C-alpha cells in the first residue's frame, strides 16, 4: 500500500507543482489593479509582470524544496520513482 502511494506521489507531484506555479503567476497578474493605483499604466504593466514572475520563481523554489523533502521520506526512493537529475 505504501509503495502504491509513493508511485502515485511520483506521478502527480510534478503536475501539482506546475499547477501551483500557474496559480501564483495568475495571482501576480491580478496585482495590476494595485499597481495602477500607485503608478502610471505603463509602469503598472511592468510591475505587474515583475510581480507575477517573482511569485512564480518563489513558488517554484518552495515547491521543489517541499517535493524533495517528501521524496527523501519515500520508502526506497530510488526504486520508486526518479526525480529530475538536477535534484539528485
Short mmCIF file of N, CA and C in Angstrom, two decimals, residues 35-83:
data_model
loop_
_atom_site.label_atom_id
_atom_site.label_comp_id
_atom_site.label_asym_id
_atom_site.label_seq_id
_atom_site.Cartn_x
_atom_site.Cartn_y
_atom_site.Cartn_z
N UNK A 35 -1.11 48.02 -8.65
CA UNK A 35 -0.04 48.84 -9.22
C UNK A 35 -0.58 50.04 -10.00
N UNK A 36 -1.74 49.93 -10.60
CA UNK A 36 -2.30 51.05 -11.37
C UNK A 36 -2.70 52.19 -10.44
N UNK A 37 -3.00 51.88 -9.17
CA UNK A 37 -3.37 52.94 -8.23
C UNK A 37 -2.17 53.73 -7.73
N UNK A 38 -0.97 53.15 -7.84
CA UNK A 38 0.21 53.84 -7.30
C UNK A 38 1.18 54.29 -8.38
N UNK A 39 0.89 54.00 -9.66
CA UNK A 39 1.81 54.40 -10.72
C UNK A 39 1.06 54.60 -12.04
N UNK A 40 1.80 54.99 -13.06
CA UNK A 40 1.20 55.18 -14.39
C UNK A 40 0.91 53.81 -15.03
N UNK A 41 0.05 53.78 -16.05
CA UNK A 41 -0.33 52.50 -16.66
C UNK A 41 0.83 51.68 -17.22
N UNK A 42 1.77 52.32 -17.87
CA UNK A 42 2.89 51.57 -18.46
C UNK A 42 3.79 50.98 -17.37
N UNK A 43 4.06 51.77 -16.35
CA UNK A 43 4.86 51.28 -15.22
C UNK A 43 4.12 50.17 -14.49
N UNK A 44 2.80 50.31 -14.38
CA UNK A 44 2.00 49.29 -13.70
C UNK A 44 2.08 47.95 -14.42
N UNK A 45 2.11 47.97 -15.74
CA UNK A 45 2.24 46.71 -16.50
C UNK A 45 3.59 46.05 -16.21
N UNK A 46 4.64 46.83 -16.19
CA UNK A 46 5.96 46.29 -15.87
C UNK A 46 6.03 45.73 -14.46
N UNK A 47 5.49 46.47 -13.51
CA UNK A 47 5.48 46.00 -12.13
C UNK A 47 4.63 44.74 -11.97
N UNK A 48 3.52 44.68 -12.71
CA UNK A 48 2.66 43.50 -12.66
C UNK A 48 3.41 42.28 -13.16
N UNK A 49 4.12 42.42 -14.29
CA UNK A 49 4.87 41.29 -14.83
C UNK A 49 6.01 40.87 -13.90
N UNK A 50 6.68 41.84 -13.30
CA UNK A 50 7.74 41.51 -12.35
C UNK A 50 7.17 40.79 -11.13
N UNK A 51 6.01 41.22 -10.66
CA UNK A 51 5.37 40.56 -9.52
C UNK A 51 4.97 39.14 -9.89
N UNK A 52 4.40 38.96 -11.06
CA UNK A 52 3.96 37.62 -11.48
C UNK A 52 5.13 36.66 -11.62
N UNK A 53 6.20 37.13 -12.26
CA UNK A 53 7.38 36.27 -12.44
C UNK A 53 8.04 36.00 -11.08
N UNK A 54 8.13 37.02 -10.26
CA UNK A 54 8.72 36.84 -8.93
C UNK A 54 7.96 35.84 -8.08
N UNK A 55 6.64 35.95 -8.07
CA UNK A 55 5.84 34.98 -7.32
C UNK A 55 6.01 33.58 -7.88
N UNK A 56 6.11 33.45 -9.19
CA UNK A 56 6.29 32.14 -9.80
C UNK A 56 7.63 31.52 -9.41
N UNK A 57 8.68 32.32 -9.41
CA UNK A 57 10.01 31.81 -9.04
C UNK A 57 10.04 31.39 -7.57
N UNK A 58 9.48 32.21 -6.71
CA UNK A 58 9.44 31.88 -5.28
C UNK A 58 8.62 30.61 -5.07
N UNK A 59 7.49 30.52 -5.73
CA UNK A 59 6.63 29.34 -5.60
C UNK A 59 7.34 28.09 -6.10
N UNK A 60 8.03 28.20 -7.23
CA UNK A 60 8.76 27.05 -7.77
C UNK A 60 9.84 26.60 -6.79
N UNK A 61 10.59 27.53 -6.24
CA UNK A 61 11.65 27.17 -5.30
C UNK A 61 11.09 26.47 -4.08
N UNK A 62 10.04 27.03 -3.50
CA UNK A 62 9.46 26.42 -2.31
C UNK A 62 8.82 25.06 -2.60
N UNK A 63 8.14 24.94 -3.72
CA UNK A 63 7.50 23.66 -4.03
C UNK A 63 8.53 22.58 -4.35
N UNK A 64 9.65 22.95 -4.97
CA UNK A 64 10.71 21.97 -5.22
C UNK A 64 11.36 21.51 -3.93
N UNK A 65 11.56 22.43 -2.98
CA UNK A 65 12.12 22.04 -1.69
C UNK A 65 11.17 21.09 -0.96
N UNK A 66 9.88 21.38 -1.01
CA UNK A 66 8.89 20.51 -0.39
C UNK A 66 8.85 19.15 -1.09
N UNK A 67 8.91 19.15 -2.41
CA UNK A 67 8.87 17.91 -3.17
C UNK A 67 10.08 17.04 -2.86
N UNK A 68 11.26 17.64 -2.78
CA UNK A 68 12.46 16.88 -2.45
C UNK A 68 12.43 16.38 -1.01
N UNK A 69 11.87 17.17 -0.10
CA UNK A 69 11.73 16.72 1.28
C UNK A 69 10.85 15.48 1.35
N UNK A 70 9.73 15.53 0.66
CA UNK A 70 8.82 14.38 0.66
C UNK A 70 9.48 13.20 -0.05
N UNK A 71 10.21 13.47 -1.12
CA UNK A 71 10.89 12.43 -1.88
C UNK A 71 11.87 11.65 -1.01
N UNK A 72 12.58 12.36 -0.12
CA UNK A 72 13.53 11.67 0.75
C UNK A 72 12.83 10.79 1.78
N UNK A 73 11.56 11.05 2.05
CA UNK A 73 10.82 10.26 3.03
C UNK A 73 10.15 9.03 2.43
N UNK A 74 10.20 8.90 1.10
CA UNK A 74 9.58 7.74 0.45
C UNK A 74 10.36 6.47 0.75
N UNK A 75 9.65 5.35 0.84
CA UNK A 75 10.37 4.09 1.05
C UNK A 75 11.12 3.70 -0.22
N UNK A 76 12.39 3.45 -0.10
CA UNK A 76 13.27 3.08 -1.22
C UNK A 76 13.03 4.02 -2.40
N UNK A 77 13.34 5.30 -2.26
CA UNK A 77 13.00 6.27 -3.31
C UNK A 77 13.64 5.99 -4.66
N UNK A 78 14.82 5.38 -4.69
CA UNK A 78 15.47 5.17 -5.98
C UNK A 78 14.73 4.15 -6.82
N UNK A 79 14.05 3.20 -6.19
CA UNK A 79 13.31 2.22 -6.96
C UNK A 79 11.87 2.63 -7.17
N UNK A 80 11.42 3.63 -6.42
CA UNK A 80 10.03 4.05 -6.52
C UNK A 80 9.81 4.96 -7.73
N UNK A 81 10.63 5.97 -7.86
CA UNK A 81 10.49 6.91 -8.96
C UNK A 81 11.80 7.65 -9.16
N UNK A 82 11.87 8.35 -10.25
CA UNK A 82 13.05 9.17 -10.50
C UNK A 82 12.62 10.62 -10.59
N UNK A 83 13.34 11.46 -9.91
CA UNK A 83 13.11 12.90 -9.99
C UNK A 83 14.20 13.44 -10.88
#
